Coordinates of C-alpha atoms and ligand atoms in Angstrom, one line a residue:
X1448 CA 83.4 20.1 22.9
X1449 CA 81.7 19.2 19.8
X1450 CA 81.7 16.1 18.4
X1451 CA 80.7 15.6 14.6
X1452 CA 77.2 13.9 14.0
X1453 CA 77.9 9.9 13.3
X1454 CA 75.4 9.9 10.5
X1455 CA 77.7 12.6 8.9
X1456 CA 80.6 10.4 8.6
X1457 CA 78.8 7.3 7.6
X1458 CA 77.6 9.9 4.7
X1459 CA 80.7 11.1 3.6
X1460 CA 82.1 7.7 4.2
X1461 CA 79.7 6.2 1.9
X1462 CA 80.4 9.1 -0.8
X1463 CA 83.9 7.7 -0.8
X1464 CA 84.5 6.0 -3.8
X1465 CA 86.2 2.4 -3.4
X1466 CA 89.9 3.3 -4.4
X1467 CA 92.1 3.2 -1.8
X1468 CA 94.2 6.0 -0.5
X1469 CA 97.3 6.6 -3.1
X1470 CA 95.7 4.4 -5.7
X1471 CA 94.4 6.3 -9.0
X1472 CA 90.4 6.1 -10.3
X1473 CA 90.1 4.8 -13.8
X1474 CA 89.0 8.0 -14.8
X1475 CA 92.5 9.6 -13.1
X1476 CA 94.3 6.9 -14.8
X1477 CA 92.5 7.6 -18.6
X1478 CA 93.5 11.1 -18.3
X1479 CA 97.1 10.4 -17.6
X1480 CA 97.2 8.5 -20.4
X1481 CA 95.9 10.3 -22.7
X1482 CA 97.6 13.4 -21.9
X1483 CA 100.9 11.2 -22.3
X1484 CA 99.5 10.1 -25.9
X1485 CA 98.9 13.3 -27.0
X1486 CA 102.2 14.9 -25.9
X1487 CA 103.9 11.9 -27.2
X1488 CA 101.6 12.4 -30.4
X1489 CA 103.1 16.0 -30.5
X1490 CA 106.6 15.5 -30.1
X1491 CA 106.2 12.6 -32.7
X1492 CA 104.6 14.3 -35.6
X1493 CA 107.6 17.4 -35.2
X1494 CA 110.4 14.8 -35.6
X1495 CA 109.1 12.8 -38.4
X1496 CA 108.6 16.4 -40.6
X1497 CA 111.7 17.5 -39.3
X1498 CA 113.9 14.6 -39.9
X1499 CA 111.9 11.6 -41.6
X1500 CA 110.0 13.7 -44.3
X1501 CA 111.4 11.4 -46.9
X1502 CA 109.6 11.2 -50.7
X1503 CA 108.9 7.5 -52.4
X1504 CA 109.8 9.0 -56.0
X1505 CA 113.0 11.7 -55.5
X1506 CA 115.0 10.6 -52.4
X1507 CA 115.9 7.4 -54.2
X1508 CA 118.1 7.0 -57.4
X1509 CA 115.5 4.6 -59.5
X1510 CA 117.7 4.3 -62.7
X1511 CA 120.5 3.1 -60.9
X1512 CA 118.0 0.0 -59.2
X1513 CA 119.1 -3.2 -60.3
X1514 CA 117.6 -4.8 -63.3
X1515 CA 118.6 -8.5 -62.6
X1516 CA 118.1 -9.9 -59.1
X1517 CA 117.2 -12.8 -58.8
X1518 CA 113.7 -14.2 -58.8
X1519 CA 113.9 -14.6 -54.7
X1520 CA 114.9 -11.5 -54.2
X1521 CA 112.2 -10.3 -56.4
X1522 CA 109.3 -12.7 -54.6
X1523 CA 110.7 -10.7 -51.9
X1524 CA 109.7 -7.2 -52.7
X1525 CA 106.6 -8.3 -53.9
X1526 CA 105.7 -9.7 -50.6
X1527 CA 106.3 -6.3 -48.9
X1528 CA 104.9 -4.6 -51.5
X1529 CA 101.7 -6.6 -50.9
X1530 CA 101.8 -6.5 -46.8
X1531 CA 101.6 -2.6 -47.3
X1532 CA 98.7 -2.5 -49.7
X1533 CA 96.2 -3.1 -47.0
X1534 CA 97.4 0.3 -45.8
X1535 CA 94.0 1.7 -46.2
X1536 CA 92.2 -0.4 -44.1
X1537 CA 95.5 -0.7 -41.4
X1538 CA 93.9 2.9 -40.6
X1539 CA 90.3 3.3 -40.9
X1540 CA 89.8 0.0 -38.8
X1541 CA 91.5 1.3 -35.8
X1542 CA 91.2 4.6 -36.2
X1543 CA 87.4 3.2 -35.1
X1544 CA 88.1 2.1 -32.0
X1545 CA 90.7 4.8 -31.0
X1546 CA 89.2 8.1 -32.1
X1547 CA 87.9 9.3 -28.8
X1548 CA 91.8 9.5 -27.5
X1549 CA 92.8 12.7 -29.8
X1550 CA 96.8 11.3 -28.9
X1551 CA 96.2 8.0 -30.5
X1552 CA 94.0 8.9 -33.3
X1553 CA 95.8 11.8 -34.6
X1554 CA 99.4 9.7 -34.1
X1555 CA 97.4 6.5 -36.2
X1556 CA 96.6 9.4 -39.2
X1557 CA 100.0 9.9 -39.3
X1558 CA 101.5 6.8 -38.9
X1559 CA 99.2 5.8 -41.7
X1560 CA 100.8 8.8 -44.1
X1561 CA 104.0 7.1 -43.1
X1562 CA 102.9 3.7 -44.3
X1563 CA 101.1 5.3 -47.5
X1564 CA 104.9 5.7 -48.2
X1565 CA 106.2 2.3 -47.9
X1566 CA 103.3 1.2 -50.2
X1567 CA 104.4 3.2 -52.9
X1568 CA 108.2 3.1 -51.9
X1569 CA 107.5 -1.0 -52.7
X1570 CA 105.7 -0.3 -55.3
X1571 CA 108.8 1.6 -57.0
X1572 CA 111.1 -1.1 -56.4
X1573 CA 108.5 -3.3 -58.0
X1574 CA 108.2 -1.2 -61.4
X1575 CA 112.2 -0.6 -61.8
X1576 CA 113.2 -3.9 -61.0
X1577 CA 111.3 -4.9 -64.0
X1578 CA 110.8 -8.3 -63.0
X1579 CA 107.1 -8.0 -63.4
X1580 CA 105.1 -6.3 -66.9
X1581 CA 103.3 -3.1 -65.1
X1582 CA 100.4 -4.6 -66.3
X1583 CA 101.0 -7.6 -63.9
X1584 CA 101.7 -5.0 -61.3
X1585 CA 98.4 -3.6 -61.2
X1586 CA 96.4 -6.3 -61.8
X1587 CA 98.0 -8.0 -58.5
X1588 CA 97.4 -4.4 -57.0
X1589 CA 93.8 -4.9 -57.8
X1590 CA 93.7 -8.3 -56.6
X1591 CA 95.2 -7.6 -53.0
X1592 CA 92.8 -4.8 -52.8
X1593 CA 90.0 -6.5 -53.8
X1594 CA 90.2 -8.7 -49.9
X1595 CA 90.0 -6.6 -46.5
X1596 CA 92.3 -6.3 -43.9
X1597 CA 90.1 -7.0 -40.6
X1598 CA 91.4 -5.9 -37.0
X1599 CA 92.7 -8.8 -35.0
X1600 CA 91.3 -6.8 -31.8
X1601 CA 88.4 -5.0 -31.6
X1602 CA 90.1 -3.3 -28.3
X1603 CA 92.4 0.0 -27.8
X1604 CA 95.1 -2.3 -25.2
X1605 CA 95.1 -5.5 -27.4
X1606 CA 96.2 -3.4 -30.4
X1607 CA 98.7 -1.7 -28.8
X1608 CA 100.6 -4.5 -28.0
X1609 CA 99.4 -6.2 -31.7
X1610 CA 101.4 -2.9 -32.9
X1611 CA 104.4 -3.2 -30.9
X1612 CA 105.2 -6.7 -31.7
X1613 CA 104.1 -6.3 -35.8
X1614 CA 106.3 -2.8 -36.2
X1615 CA 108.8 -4.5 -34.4
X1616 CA 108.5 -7.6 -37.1
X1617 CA 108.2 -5.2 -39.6
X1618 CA 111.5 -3.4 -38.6
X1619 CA 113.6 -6.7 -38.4
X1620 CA 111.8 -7.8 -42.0
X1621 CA 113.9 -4.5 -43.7
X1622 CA 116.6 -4.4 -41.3
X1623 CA 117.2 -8.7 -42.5
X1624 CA 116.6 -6.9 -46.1
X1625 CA 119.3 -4.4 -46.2
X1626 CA 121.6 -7.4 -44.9
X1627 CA 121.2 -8.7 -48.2
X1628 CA 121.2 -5.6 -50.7
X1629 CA 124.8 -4.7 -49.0
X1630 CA 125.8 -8.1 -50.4
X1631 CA 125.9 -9.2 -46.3
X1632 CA 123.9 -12.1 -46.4
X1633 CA 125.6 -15.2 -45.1
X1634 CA 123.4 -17.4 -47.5
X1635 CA 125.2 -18.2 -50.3
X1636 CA 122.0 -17.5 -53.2
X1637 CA 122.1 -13.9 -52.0
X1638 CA 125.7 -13.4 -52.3
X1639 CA 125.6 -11.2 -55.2
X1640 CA 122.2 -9.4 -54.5
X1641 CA 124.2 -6.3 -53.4
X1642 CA 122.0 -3.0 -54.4
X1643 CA 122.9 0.5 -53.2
X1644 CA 119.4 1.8 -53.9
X1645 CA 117.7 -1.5 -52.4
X1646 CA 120.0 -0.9 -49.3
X1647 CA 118.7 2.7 -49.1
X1648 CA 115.0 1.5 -49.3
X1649 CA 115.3 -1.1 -46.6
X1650 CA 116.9 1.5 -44.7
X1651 CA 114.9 4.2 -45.1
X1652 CA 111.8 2.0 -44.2
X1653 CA 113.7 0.6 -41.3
X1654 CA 114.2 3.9 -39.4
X1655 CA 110.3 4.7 -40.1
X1656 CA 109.4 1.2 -38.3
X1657 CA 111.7 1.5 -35.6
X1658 CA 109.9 5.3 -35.1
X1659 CA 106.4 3.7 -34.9
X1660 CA 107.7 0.7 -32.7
X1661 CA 108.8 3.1 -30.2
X1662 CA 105.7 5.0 -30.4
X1663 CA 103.4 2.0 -29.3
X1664 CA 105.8 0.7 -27.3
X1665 CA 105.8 4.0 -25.1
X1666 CA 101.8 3.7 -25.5
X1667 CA 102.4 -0.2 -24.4
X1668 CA 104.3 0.8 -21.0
X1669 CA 101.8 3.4 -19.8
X1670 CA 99.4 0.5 -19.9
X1671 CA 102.0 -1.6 -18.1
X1672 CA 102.2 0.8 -15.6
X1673 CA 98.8 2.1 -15.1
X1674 CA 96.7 -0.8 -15.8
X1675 CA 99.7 -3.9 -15.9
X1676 CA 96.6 -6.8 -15.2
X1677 CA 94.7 -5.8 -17.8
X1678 CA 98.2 -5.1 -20.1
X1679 CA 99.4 -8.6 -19.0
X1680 CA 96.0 -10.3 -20.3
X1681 CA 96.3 -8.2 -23.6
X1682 CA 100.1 -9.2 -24.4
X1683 CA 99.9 -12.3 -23.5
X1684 CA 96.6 -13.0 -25.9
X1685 CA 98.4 -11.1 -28.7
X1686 CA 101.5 -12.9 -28.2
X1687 CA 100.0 -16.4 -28.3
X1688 CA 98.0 -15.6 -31.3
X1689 CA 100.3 -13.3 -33.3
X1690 CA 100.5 -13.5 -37.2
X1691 CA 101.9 -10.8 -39.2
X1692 CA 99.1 -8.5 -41.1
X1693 CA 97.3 -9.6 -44.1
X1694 CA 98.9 -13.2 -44.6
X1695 CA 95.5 -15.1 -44.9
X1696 CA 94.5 -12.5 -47.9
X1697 CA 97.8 -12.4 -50.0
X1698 CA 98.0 -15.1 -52.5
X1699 CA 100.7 -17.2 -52.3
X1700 CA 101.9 -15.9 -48.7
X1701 CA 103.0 -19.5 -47.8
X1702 CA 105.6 -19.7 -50.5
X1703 CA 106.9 -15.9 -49.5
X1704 CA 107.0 -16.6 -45.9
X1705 CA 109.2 -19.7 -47.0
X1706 CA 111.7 -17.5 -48.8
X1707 CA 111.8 -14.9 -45.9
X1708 CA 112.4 -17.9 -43.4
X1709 CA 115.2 -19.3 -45.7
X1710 CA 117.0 -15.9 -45.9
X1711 CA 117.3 -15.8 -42.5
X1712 CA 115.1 -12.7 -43.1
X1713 CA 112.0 -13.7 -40.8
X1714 CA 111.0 -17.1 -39.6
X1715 CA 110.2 -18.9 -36.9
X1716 CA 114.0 -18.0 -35.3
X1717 CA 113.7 -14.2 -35.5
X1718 CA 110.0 -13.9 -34.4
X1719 CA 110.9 -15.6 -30.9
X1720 CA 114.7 -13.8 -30.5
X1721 CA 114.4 -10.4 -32.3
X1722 CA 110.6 -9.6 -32.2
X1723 CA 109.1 -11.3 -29.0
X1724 CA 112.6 -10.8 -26.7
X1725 CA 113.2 -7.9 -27.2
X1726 CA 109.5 -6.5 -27.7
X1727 CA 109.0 -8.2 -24.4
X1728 CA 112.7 -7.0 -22.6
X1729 CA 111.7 -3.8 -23.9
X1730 CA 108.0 -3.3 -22.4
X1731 CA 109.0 -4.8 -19.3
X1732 CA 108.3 -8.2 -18.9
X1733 CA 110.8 -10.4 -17.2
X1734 CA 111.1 -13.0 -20.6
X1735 CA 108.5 -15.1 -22.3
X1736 CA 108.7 -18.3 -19.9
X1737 CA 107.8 -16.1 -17.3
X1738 CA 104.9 -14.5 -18.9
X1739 CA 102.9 -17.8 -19.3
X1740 CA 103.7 -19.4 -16.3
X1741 CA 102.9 -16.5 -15.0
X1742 CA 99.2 -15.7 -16.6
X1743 CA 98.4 -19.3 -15.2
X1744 CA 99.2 -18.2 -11.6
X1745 CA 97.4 -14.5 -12.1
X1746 CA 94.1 -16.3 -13.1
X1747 CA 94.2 -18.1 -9.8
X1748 CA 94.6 -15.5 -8.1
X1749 CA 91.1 -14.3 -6.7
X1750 CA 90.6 -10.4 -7.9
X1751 CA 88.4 -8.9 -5.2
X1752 CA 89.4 -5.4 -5.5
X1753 CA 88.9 -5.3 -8.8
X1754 CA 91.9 -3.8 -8.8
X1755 CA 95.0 -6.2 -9.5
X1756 CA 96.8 -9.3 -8.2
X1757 CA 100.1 -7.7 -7.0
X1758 CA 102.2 -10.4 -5.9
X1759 CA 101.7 -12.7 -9.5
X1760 CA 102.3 -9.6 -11.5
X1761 CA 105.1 -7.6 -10.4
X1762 CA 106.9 -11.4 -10.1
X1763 CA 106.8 -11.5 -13.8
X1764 CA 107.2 -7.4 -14.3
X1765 CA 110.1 -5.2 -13.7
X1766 CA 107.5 -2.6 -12.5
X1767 CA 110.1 -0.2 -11.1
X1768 CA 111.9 -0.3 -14.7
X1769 CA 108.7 0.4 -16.2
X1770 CA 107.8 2.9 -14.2
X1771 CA 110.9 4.5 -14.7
X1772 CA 110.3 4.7 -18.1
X1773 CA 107.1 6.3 -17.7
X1774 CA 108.5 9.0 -16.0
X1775 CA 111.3 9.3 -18.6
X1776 CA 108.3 9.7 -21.2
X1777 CA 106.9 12.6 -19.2
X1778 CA 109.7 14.0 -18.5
X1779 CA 110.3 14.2 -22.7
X1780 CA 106.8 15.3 -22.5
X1781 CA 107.2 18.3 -20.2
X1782 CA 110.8 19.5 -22.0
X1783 CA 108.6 19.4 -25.3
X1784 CA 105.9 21.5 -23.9
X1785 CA 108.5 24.1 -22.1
X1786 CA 109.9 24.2 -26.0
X1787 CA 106.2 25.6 -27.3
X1788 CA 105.0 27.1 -24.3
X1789 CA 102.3 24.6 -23.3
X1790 CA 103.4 24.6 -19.7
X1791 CA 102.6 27.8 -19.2
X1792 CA 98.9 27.0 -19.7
X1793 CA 98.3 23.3 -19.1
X1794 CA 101.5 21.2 -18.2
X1795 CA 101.3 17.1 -18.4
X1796 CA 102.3 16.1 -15.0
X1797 CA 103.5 12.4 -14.3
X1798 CA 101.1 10.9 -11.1
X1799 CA 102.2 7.4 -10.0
X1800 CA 100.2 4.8 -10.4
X1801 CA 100.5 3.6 -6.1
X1802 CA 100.0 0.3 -7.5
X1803 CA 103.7 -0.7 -6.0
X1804 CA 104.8 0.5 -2.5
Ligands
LIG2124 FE1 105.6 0.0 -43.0
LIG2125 FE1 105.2 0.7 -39.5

């Protein structure tokens, strides 16, 4: 009989690489995710022409905005109009760090030419509410623009998770916003604010920031699920540190933060139940008590695969939810492709991760 030489196998042994059996290579993982991003990029970008192709200057009846809210109302819009001037460098600074993945870099174009919008959607509310000279306008214009948005993280997971809690903000901001222009506000000082075109804007700008929440938030879970120690790290620093874009470069984003807070539009109240529960509900994590204890007992946890800390991690993660999720985001992925054709060619396929038995 012959035997195989034992120096052979100690060979191919040692050409083995160090993942164990079911469990993906980093490089295995990468790809999976970025053939998810870019399908997801793909089915995105046909959507938003299809059904969110809105235009700043035509799809809103301007004449008919009002002329005499009051000065809250109008410290409001300014303060939106000022969070989405820093548009400009929103993009270039992350398109940085992401332009090797063509899914995420192509989707950030995009998403900026989506934001371009709300600037100058803003911007519009700010010239026909003529609260402010146009003069005034542009020099303020001038002065946000003058500062420079910097990224909070120079680091592709970190800003995922940055994005999915600050579109979320962003979405309750206009969604608290349209509360007031259909005369819904349970404050009494914004009783009478009611404003059909006002409710249209918040609207409209809603529906884009709940499209680009969902986007990252989809990006968020394949982290989750591919790489949930690292992910866990990442939304936990972002969560801890969190502060909505461009605050520390607007002037007089202290008193507008106040007037947001006292219209029950964002403060301190909506951050923690309609950003960070939800965000968090939705991405997979079991609440936000549970994600710091449970950071404290990952870090104690000695990582000698280099691989993860199961037990402290899927104790604070519904793992099988996300991963169900995951699969749900192929699946979308696959039924787009079928549409075009791309499966004949070069299908996405899900892999699971093996992480969980
Ligand atoms: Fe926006
Ligand atoms: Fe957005």
């Amino acid at each position: 009989m012959e035997t195989v030489d034992p120096r052979l196998l100690k060979e191919i042994d040692e050409e083995k690489p160090d993942t164990p059996v079911g469990l993906l290579t980093d490089e295995q993982k990468d790809t999976l995710i970025e053939r998810a991003f870019l399908g997801l990029y793909r089915w995105y970008s046909q959507r938003s022409q299809t059904k969110r192709n809105w235009n700043p200057d035509f799809d809103f009846d301007w004449r008919k905005f009002r002329t005499d809210h009051t000065e809250k109302v109008n410290n409001i819009l300014e303060g939106f109009f000022a969070v989405e001037q820093y548009v400009p460098d929103y993009v270039f600074t992350l398109l940085r760090v992401i332009r090797k993945s063509h899914g995420r870099s192509h989707f950030h174009i995009r998403w900026g030419s989506e934001e371009e919008k709300h600037a100058d959607l803003w911007e519009n509310t700010l010239l026909f509410s003529r609260f402010r000279k146009p003069k005034w306008i542009e020099d303020y214009k001038h002065a946000l623009r003058e500062k420079e948005w910097e990224l909070p993280w120079d680091c592709p997971i970190h800003m995922i998770f940055y994005t999915v809690v600050q579109e979320r903000a962003t979405q309750v901001n206009y969604l608290n916003t349209g509360l007031i222009a259909r005369g819904k506000s349970k404050i009494e000082e914004f009783k009478n604010s009611a404003d059909p075109v006002l409710a249209r804007v918040s609207q409209v700008i809603a529906i884009d920031e709940a499209a680009h929440y969902n986007f990252f938030l989809e990006g968020a879970r394949l982290y989750m699920y591919y790489y949930p120690t690292k992910a866990i790290e990442a939304l936990h620093n972002v969560i801890k540190y969190f502060a909505m874009p461009a605050g520390d470069l607007i002037p007089g984003y202290d008193k507008f933060s106040e007037i947001v807070a006292k219209a029950n539009i964002y403060g301190r109240r909506e951050h923690m139940k309609d950003v960070l529960d939800v965000a968090l509900e939705n991405i997979g994590v079991k609440g936000r008590r549970a994600l710091f204890k449970g950071i404290e007992r990952i870090r104690q946890v000695p990582d000698e695969s280099g691989n993860m800390r199961h037990t402290a991690i899927f104790d604070l993660l519904d793992y099988d939810g996300v991963e169900s999720k995951v699969k749900r985001l192929f699946g979308r992925i696959a039924d787009y492709e079928k549409d075009v054709g791309f499966d004949l060619i070069n299908p996405t396929e899900f892999t699971p991760s093996g992480l969980k038995a």
